[in-house]
Coordinates of C-alpha atoms and ligand atoms in Angstrom, one line a residue:
X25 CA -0.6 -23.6 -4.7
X26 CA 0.8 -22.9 -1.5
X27 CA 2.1 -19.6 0.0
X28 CA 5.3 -19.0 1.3
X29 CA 6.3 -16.5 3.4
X30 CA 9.8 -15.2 4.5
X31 CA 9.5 -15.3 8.4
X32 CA 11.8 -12.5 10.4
X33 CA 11.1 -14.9 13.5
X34 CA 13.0 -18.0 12.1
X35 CA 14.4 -16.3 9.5
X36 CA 13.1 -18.6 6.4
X37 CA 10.6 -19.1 4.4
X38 CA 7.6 -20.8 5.7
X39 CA 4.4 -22.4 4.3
X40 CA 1.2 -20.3 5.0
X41 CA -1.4 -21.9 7.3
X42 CA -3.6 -19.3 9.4
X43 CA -4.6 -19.8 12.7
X44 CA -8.5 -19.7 12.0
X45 CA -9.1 -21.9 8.2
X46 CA -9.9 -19.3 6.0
X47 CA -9.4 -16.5 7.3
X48 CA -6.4 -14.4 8.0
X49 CA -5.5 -11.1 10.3
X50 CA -2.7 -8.3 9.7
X51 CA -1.9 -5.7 11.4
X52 CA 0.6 -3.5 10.5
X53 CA 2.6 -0.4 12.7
X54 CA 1.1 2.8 11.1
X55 CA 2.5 6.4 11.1
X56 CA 2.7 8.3 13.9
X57 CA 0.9 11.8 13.0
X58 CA 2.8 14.8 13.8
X59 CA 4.1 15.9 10.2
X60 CA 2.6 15.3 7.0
X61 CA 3.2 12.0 4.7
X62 CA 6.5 11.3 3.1
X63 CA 6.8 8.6 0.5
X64 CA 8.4 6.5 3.2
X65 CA 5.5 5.9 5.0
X66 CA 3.6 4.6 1.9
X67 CA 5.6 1.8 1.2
X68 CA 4.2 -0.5 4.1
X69 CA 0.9 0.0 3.3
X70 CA 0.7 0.2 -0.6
X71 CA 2.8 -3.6 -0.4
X72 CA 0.2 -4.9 2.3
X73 CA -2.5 -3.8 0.3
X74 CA -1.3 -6.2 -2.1
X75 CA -0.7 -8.8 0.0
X76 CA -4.4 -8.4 1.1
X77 CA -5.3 -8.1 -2.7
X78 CA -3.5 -11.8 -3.4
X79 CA -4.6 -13.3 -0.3
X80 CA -8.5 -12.5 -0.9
X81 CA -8.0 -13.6 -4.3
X82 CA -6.9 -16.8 -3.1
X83 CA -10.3 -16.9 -1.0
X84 CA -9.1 -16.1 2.1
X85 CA -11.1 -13.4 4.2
X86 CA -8.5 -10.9 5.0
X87 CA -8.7 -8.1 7.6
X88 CA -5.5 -5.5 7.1
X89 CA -5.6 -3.1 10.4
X90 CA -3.2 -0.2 10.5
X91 CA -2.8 2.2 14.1
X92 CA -2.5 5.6 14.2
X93 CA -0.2 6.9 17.3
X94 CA -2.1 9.7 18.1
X95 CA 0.0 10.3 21.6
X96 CA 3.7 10.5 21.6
X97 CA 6.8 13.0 22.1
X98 CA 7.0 14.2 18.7
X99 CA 3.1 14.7 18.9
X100 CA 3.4 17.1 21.6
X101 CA 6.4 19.0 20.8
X102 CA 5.2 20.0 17.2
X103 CA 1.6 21.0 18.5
X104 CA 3.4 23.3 20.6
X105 CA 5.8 24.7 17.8
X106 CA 2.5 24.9 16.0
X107 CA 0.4 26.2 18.9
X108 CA -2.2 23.8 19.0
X109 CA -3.4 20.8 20.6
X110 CA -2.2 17.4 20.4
X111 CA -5.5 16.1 18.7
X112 CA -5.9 18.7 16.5
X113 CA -2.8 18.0 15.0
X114 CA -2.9 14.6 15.5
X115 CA -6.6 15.0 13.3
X116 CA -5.1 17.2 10.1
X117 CA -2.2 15.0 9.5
X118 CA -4.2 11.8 9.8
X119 CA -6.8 13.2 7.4
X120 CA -3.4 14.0 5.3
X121 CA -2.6 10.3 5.8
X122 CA -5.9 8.8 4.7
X123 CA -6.4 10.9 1.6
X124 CA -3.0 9.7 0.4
X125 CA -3.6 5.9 1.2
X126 CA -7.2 6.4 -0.7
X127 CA -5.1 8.3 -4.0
X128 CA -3.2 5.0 -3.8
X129 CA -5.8 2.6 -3.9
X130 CA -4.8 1.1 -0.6
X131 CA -7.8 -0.6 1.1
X132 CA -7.5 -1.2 5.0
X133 CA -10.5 -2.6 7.0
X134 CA -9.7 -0.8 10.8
X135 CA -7.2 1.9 11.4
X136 CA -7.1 2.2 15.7
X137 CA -6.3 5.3 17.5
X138 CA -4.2 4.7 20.8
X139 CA -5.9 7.2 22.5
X140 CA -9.2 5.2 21.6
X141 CA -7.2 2.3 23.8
X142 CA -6.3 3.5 26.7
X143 CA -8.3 1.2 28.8
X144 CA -6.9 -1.8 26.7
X145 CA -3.4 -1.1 27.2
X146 CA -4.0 0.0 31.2
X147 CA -5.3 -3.9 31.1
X148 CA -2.3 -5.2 29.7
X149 CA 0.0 -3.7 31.9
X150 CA -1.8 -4.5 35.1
X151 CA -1.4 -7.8 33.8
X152 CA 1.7 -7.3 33.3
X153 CA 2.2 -5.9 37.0
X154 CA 0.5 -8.9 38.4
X155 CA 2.6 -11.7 36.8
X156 CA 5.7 -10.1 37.8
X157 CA 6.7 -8.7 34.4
X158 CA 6.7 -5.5 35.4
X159 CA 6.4 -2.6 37.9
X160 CA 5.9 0.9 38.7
X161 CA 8.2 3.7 39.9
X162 CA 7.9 7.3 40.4
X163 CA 4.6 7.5 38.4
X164 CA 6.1 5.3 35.3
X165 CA 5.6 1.6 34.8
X166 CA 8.4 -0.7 33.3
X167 CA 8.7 -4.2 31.8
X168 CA 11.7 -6.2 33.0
X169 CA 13.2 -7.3 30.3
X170 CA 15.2 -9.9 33.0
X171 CA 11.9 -11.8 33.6
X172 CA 11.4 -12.9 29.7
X173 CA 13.8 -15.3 28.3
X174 CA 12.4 -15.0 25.6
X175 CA 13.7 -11.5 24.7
X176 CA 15.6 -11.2 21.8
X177 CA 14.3 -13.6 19.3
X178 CA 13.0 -11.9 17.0
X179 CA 16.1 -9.3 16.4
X180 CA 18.1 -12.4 17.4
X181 CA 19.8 -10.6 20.0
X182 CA 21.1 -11.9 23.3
X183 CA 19.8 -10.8 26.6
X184 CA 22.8 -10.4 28.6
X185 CA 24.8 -9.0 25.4
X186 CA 22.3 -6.4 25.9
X187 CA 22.6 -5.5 29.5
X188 CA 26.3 -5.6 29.1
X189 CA 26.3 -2.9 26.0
X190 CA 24.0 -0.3 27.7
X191 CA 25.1 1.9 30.2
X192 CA 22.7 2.5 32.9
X193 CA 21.9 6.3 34.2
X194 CA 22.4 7.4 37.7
X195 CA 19.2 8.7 37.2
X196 CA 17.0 5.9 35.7
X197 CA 14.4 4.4 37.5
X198 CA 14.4 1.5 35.8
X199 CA 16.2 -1.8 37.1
X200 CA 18.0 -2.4 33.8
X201 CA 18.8 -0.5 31.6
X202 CA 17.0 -2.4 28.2
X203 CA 13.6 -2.3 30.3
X204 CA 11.4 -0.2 28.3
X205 CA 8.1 2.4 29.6
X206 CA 5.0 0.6 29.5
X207 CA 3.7 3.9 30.8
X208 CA 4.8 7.2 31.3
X209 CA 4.2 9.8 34.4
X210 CA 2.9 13.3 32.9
X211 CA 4.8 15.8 32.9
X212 CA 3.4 19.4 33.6
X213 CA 1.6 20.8 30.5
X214 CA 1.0 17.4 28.9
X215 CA -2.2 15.1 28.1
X216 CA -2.8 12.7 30.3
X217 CA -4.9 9.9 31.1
X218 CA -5.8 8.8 34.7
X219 CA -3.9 5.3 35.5
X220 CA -3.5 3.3 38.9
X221 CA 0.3 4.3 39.0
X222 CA -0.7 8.1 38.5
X223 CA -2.0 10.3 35.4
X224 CA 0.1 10.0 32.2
X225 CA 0.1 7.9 29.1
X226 CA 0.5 5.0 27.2
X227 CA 4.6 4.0 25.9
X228 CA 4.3 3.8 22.4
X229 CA 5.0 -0.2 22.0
X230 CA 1.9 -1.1 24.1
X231 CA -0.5 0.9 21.8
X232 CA 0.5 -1.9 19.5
X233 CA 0.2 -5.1 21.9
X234 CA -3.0 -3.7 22.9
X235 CA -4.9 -2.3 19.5
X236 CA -4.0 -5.6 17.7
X237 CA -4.8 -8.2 20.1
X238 CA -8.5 -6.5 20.7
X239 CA -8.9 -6.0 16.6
X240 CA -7.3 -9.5 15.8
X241 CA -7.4 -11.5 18.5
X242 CA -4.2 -12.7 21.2
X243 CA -2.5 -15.0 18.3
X244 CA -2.8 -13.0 14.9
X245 CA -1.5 -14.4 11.4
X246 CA 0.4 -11.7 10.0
X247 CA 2.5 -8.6 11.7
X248 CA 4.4 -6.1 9.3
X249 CA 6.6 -3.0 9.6
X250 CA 9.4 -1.4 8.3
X251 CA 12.9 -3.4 8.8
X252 CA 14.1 -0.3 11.3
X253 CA 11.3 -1.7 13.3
X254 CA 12.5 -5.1 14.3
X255 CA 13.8 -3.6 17.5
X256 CA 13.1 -2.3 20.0
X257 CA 9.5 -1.9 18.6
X258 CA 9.3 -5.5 17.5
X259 CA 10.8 -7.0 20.0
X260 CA 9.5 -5.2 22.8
X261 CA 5.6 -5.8 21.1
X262 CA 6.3 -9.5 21.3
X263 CA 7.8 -9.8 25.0
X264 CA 4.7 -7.5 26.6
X265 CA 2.1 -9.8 25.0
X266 CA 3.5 -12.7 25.1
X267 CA 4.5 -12.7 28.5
X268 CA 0.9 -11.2 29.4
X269 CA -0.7 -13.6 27.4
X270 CA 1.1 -17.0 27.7
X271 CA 0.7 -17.3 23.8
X272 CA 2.4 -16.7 20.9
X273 CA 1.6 -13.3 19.6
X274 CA 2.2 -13.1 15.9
X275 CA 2.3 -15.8 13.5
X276 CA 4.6 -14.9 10.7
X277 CA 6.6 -11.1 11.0
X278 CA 7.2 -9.4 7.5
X279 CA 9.5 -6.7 7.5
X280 CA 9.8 -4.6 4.5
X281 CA 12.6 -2.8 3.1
X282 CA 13.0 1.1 3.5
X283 CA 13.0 4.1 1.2
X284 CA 16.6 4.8 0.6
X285 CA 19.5 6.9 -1.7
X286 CA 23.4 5.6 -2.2
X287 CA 22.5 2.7 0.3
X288 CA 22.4 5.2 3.2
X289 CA 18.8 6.0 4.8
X290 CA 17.4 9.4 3.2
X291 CA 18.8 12.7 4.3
X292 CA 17.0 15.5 5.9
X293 CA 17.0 17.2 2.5
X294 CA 15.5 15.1 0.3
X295 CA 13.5 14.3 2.6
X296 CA 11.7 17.4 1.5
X297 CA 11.4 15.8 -1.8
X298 CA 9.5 12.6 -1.3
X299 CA 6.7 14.6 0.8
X300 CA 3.5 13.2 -1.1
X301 CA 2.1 16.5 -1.7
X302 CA 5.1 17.3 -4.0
X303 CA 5.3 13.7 -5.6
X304 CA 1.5 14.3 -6.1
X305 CA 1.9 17.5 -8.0
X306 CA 4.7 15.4 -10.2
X307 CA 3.3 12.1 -10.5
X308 CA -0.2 10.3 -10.7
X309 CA -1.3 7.9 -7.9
X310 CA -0.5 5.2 -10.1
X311 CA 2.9 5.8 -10.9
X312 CA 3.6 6.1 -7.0
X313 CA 2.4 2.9 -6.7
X314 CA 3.8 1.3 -9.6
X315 CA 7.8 2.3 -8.5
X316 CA 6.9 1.1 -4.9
X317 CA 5.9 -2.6 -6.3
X318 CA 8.9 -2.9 -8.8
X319 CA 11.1 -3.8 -6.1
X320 CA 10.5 -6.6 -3.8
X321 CA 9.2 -5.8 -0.8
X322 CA 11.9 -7.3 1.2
X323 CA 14.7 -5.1 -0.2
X324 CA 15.5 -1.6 0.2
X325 CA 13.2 0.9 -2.5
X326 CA 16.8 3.3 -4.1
X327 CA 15.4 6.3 -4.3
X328 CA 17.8 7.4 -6.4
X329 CA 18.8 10.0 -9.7
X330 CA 17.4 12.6 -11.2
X331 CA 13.7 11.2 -11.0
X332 CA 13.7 7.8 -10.1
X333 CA 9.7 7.7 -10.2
X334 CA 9.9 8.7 -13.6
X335 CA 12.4 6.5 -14.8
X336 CA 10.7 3.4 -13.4
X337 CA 7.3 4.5 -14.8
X338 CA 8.7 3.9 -18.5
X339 CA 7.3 0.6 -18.1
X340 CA 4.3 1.5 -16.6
X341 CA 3.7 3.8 -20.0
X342 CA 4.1 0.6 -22.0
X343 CA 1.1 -1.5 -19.9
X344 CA -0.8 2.1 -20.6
X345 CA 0.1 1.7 -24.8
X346 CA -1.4 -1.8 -24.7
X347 CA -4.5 -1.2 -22.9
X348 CA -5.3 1.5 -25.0
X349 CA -5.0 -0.7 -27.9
X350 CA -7.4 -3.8 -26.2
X351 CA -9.9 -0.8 -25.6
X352 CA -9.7 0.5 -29.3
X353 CA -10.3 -3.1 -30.4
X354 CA -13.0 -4.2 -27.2
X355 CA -14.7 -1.1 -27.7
X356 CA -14.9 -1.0 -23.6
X357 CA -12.8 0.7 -20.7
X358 CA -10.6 -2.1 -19.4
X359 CA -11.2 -1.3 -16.3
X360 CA -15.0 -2.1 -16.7
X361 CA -14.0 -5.5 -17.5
X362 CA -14.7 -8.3 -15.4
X363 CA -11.5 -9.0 -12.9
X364 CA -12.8 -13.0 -12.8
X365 CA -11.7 -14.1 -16.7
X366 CA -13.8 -16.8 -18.0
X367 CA -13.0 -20.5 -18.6
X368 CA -9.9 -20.1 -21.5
X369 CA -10.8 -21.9 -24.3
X370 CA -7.8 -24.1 -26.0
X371 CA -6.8 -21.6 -28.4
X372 CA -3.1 -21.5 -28.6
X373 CA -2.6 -18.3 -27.9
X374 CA -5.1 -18.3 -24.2
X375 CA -2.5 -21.8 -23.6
X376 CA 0.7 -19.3 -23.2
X377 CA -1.7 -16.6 -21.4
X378 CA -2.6 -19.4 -18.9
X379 CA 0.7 -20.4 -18.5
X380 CA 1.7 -16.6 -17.7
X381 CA -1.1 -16.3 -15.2
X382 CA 0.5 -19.6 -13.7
X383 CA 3.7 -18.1 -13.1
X384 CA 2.2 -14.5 -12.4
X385 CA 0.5 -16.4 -9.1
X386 CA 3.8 -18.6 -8.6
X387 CA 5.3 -15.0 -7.8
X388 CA 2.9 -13.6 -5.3
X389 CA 2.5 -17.2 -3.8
X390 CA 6.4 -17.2 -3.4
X391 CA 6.8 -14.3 -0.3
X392 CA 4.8 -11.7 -2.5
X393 CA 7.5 -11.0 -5.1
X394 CA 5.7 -7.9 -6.8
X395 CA 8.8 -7.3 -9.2
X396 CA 9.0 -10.2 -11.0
X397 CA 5.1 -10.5 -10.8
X398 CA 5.1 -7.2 -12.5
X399 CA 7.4 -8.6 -15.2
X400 CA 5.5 -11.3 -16.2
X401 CA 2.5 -8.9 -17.5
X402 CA 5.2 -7.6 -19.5
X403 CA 5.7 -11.0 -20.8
X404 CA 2.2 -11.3 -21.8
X405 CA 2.1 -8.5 -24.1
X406 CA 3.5 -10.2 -26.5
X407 CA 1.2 -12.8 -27.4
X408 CA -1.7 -10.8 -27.2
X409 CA -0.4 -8.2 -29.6
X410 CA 0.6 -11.0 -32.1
X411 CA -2.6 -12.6 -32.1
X412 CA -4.0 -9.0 -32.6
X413 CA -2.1 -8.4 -35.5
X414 CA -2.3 -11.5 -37.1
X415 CA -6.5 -11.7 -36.7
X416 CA -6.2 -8.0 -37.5
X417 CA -8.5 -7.0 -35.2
X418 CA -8.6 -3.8 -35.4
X419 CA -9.7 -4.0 -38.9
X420 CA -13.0 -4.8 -40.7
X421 CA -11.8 -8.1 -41.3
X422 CA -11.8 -8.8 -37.4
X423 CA -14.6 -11.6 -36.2
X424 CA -16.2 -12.1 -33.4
X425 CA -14.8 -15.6 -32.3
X426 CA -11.1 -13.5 -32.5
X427 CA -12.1 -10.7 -30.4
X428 CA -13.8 -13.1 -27.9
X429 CA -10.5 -15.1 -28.2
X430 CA -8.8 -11.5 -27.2
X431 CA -11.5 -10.2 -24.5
X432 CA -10.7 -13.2 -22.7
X433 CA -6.9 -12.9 -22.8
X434 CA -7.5 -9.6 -21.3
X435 CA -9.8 -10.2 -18.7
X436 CA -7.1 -12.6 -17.5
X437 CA -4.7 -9.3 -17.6
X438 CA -7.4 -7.5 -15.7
X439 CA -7.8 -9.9 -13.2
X440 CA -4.0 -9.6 -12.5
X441 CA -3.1 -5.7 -12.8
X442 CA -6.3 -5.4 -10.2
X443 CA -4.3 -8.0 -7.6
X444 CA -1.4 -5.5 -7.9
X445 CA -3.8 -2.0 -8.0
X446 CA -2.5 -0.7 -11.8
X447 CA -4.8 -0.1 -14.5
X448 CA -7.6 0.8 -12.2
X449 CA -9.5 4.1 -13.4
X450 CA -9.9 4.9 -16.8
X451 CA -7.2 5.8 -18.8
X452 CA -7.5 10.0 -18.7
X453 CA -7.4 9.7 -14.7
X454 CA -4.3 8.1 -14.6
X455 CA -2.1 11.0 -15.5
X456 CA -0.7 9.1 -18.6
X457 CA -1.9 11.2 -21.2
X458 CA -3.5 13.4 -18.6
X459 CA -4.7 16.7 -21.3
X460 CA -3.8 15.4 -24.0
X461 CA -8.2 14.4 -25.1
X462 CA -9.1 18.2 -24.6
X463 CA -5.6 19.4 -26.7
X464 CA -6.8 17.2 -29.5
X465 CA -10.5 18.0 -29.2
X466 CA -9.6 21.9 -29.6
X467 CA -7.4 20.8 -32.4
X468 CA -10.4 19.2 -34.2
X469 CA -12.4 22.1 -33.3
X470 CA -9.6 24.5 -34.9
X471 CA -9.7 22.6 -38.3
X472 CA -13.4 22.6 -38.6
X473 CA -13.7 26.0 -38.1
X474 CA -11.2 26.2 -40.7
X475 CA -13.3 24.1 -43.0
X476 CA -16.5 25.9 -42.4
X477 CA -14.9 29.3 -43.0
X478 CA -13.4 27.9 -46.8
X479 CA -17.3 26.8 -46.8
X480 CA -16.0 23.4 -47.0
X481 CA -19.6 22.4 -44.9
X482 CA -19.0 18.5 -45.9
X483 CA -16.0 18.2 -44.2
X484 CA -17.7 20.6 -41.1
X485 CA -20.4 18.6 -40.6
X486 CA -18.5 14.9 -41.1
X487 CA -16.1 15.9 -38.4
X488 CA -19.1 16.9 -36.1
X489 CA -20.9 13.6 -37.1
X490 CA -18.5 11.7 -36.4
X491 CA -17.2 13.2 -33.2
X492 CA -20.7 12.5 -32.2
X493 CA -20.6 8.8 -32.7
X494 CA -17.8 8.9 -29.8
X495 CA -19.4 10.8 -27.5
X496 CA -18.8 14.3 -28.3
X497 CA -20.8 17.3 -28.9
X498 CA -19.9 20.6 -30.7
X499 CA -22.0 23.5 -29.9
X500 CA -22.1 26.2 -32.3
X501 CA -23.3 29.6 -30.7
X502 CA -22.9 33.4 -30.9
X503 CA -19.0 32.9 -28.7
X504 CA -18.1 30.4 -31.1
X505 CA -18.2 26.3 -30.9
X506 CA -17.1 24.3 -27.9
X507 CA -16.9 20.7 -27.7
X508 CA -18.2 18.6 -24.7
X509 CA -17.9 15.1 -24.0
X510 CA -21.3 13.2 -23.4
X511 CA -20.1 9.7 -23.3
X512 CA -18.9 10.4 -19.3
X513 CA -21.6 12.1 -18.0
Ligands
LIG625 ZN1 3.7 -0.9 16.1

């Protein structure tokens, strides 16, 4: 089945071919790293992750790269508020950044530091320089937006519309006012790299021209960012490397919605709120991830009500409820089963789970739509519950030829809850009935202790024995008996 994906450049949906058969390169604008993560800056990468998820299982070989602007204004005023220097900063909130992508299950092949590109982007620009594109004054260097004619199509703005509708200052160097810094002069007190136009360092839109093309290549497949990216960023990426190039720079742009309440962009205050180490503290990994892929990636994510993570996870609880119940009748972590379901045999009920995985794929193949992806697993519940009520197979009168009939079903659910990243880790990770195993282990404990102290030792020792048979061991010693659970270690 083909992809389709929606194109901000021509603004429609095209067919998916990739420059190199086979193979396919994203790259995708990452955080710059002077404050600690927000749920905002999640959203990008959890939705590309799946996008790398469905395209490899479509055989594709995918390479997802996200930068880290490690050099910028906000960089070096908050390492002085904090009284430190720029990489030091730069180096806690990336780790911050990293250890929230790896809670989240995202899985990205390169992530480039600008300041690890210096050289690269000097290289563009004296390009750049060279071909007439742009030029240097008083230290900075400048692209000439005039010398493009191309500039404007991807934010479908026109050039002279945008001359016209900026004012230029008196004290600009630049000859118009939408050219943009390609590099910037140091001022005193600032890090600086040496350059052939004077010390300073990179503008922020090269980092990006320059770390993609030398991780991907000049022509890439797929470029992503947040819609409030389109322009300048966007735009500005695509006129520096195309005109220093000759060639088309990115394939296909996908811009994804952003995080907002009451259809206005979140407020200084609750931005407070969505900072991941508080949604951690509230909310497994899982969940996190599972309210970012209910909407489609295209529209804006409301973040709105009381606790809008927790309201979405309801359904999430209900995919939790139904693996519990394939484990208790598999007699295996789901997550342990194999994510490539065998052939499906003709049994009626495999005929309406094929169908589902059919239109599962049609989904993802159709511009990545996650939500309704997400709804079809709901869908399949059904017929999988049915059939495991009507072979009562969680009964002694269950055979084998069912439950093989039901392990397949569910490796086909496997196969598609690990394209979207849910149902990874087993069950007591997940933060679904997070403490809820030890309450009711104590609770067992409580009511043996009970029974051994009426003398009741049949009942004592049946409750140990059989706690045994599931992996867990009471100790009885001078401080009493503790339970401990084997079957994990
Ligand atoms: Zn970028």
């Amino acid at each position: 089945m083909p992809i389709r994906i929606f194109n901000t450049l021509t603004r429609q949906k095209e067919l998916f071919e990739p420059i190199t058969p086979g193979k396919v390169g994203i790259y995708l604008c990452g955080p710059t790293v002077y404050a600690p993560s927000h749920l905002g800056h999640m959203i990008g990468p959890v939705i590309f992750d799946v996008v790398k998820r469905h395209l490899t299982h479509r055989g594709y070989q995918v390479t997802l790269v996200i930068n880290i602007t490690d050099i910028d204004d906000k960089l070096i005023q908050q390492s002085a508020v904090e009284q430190c220097t720029v990489a030091e900063l730069a180096k806690r909130v990336t780790a911050d950044y990293w250890k929230c992508l790896d809670r989240l299950g995202v899985q990205v092949d390169h992530f480039p530091h600008a300041t690890h590109y210096i050289k690269e982007m000097q290289s563009v620009i004296q390009t750049l320089i060279d071909k007439g594109h742009a030029y240097a004054v008083g230290g900075d260097v400048y692209f000439d937006v005039t010398t493009d004619d191309d500039y404007g199509k991807l934010s479908n703005r026109k050039l002279d519309e945008m001359l016209a509708g900026t004012r230029k200052e008196v004290s600009d160097l630049k000859r118009n006012a939408a050219d943009f810094a390609l590099w910037k002069g140091a001022k005193p007190g600032e890090p600086f790299w040496e350059s052939p136009w004077g010390n300073g360092r990179p503008g922020w839109h090269i980092e990006c021209t320059a770390m993609s093309m030398a991780l991907l290549g000049e022509t890439f497949d797929i470029h992503g960012g947040g819609l409030d990216l389109q322009f300048p960023h966007h735009e500005d990426e695509i006129a520096q490397s195309e005109c220093c190039t000759g060639k088309l720079f990115a394939r296909y742009w996908m811009h994804h919605g952003l995080l907002q309440t009451g259809g206005t962009k979140i407020s200084k205050s609750l931005g407070n709120s969505i900072a991941m180490a508080k949604l951690f503290a509230a909310h497994s990994a899982e969940q996190i991830r599972f309210f970012i892929l209910n909407t489609h990636y295209r529209s804006p994510i409301d973040y709105e009500g009381e606790n809008p993570i927790k309201a979405a996870t309801v359904g999430l609880n209900r995919l939790h409820t139904f693996r519990e119940r394939l484990e208790r009748i598999l007699k295996q972590p789901f997550c342990e089963l194999p994510v490539t379901p065998p052939p499906l045999t003709d049994a009626p009920m495999l005929r309406e789970i094929e169908q589902s995985r059919m239109r599962f794929f049609e989904f993802l193949d159709d511009d990545f739509n996650t939500g309704a992806a997400i709804g079809v697993l709901f869908e399949m519940l059904s017929p999988m519950n049915r059939f495991a009520d009507e072979a009562r197979l969680e009964t002694s009168a269950a055979t084998d030829a069912d439950r093989d009939v039901l392990r397949t079903a569910a490796c086909v659910f496997r196969e598609l809850t690990h394209i979207l990243g849910i149902l990874e880790s087993k069950a007591d990770s997940t933060g679904h009935h997070q403490g809820l195993t030890p309450k009711l282990l104590d609770l067992l404990l409580e009511l043996r202790n009970e029974a051994r102290k009426q003398k009741n030792f049949a009942i004592a020792d049946a409750v140990r024995n059989r706690l045994k048979e599931v992996g867990v061991v009471i100790e009885d010693g001078p401080e009493g008996s503790r339970w401990k659970i084997t079957a994990e270690e």
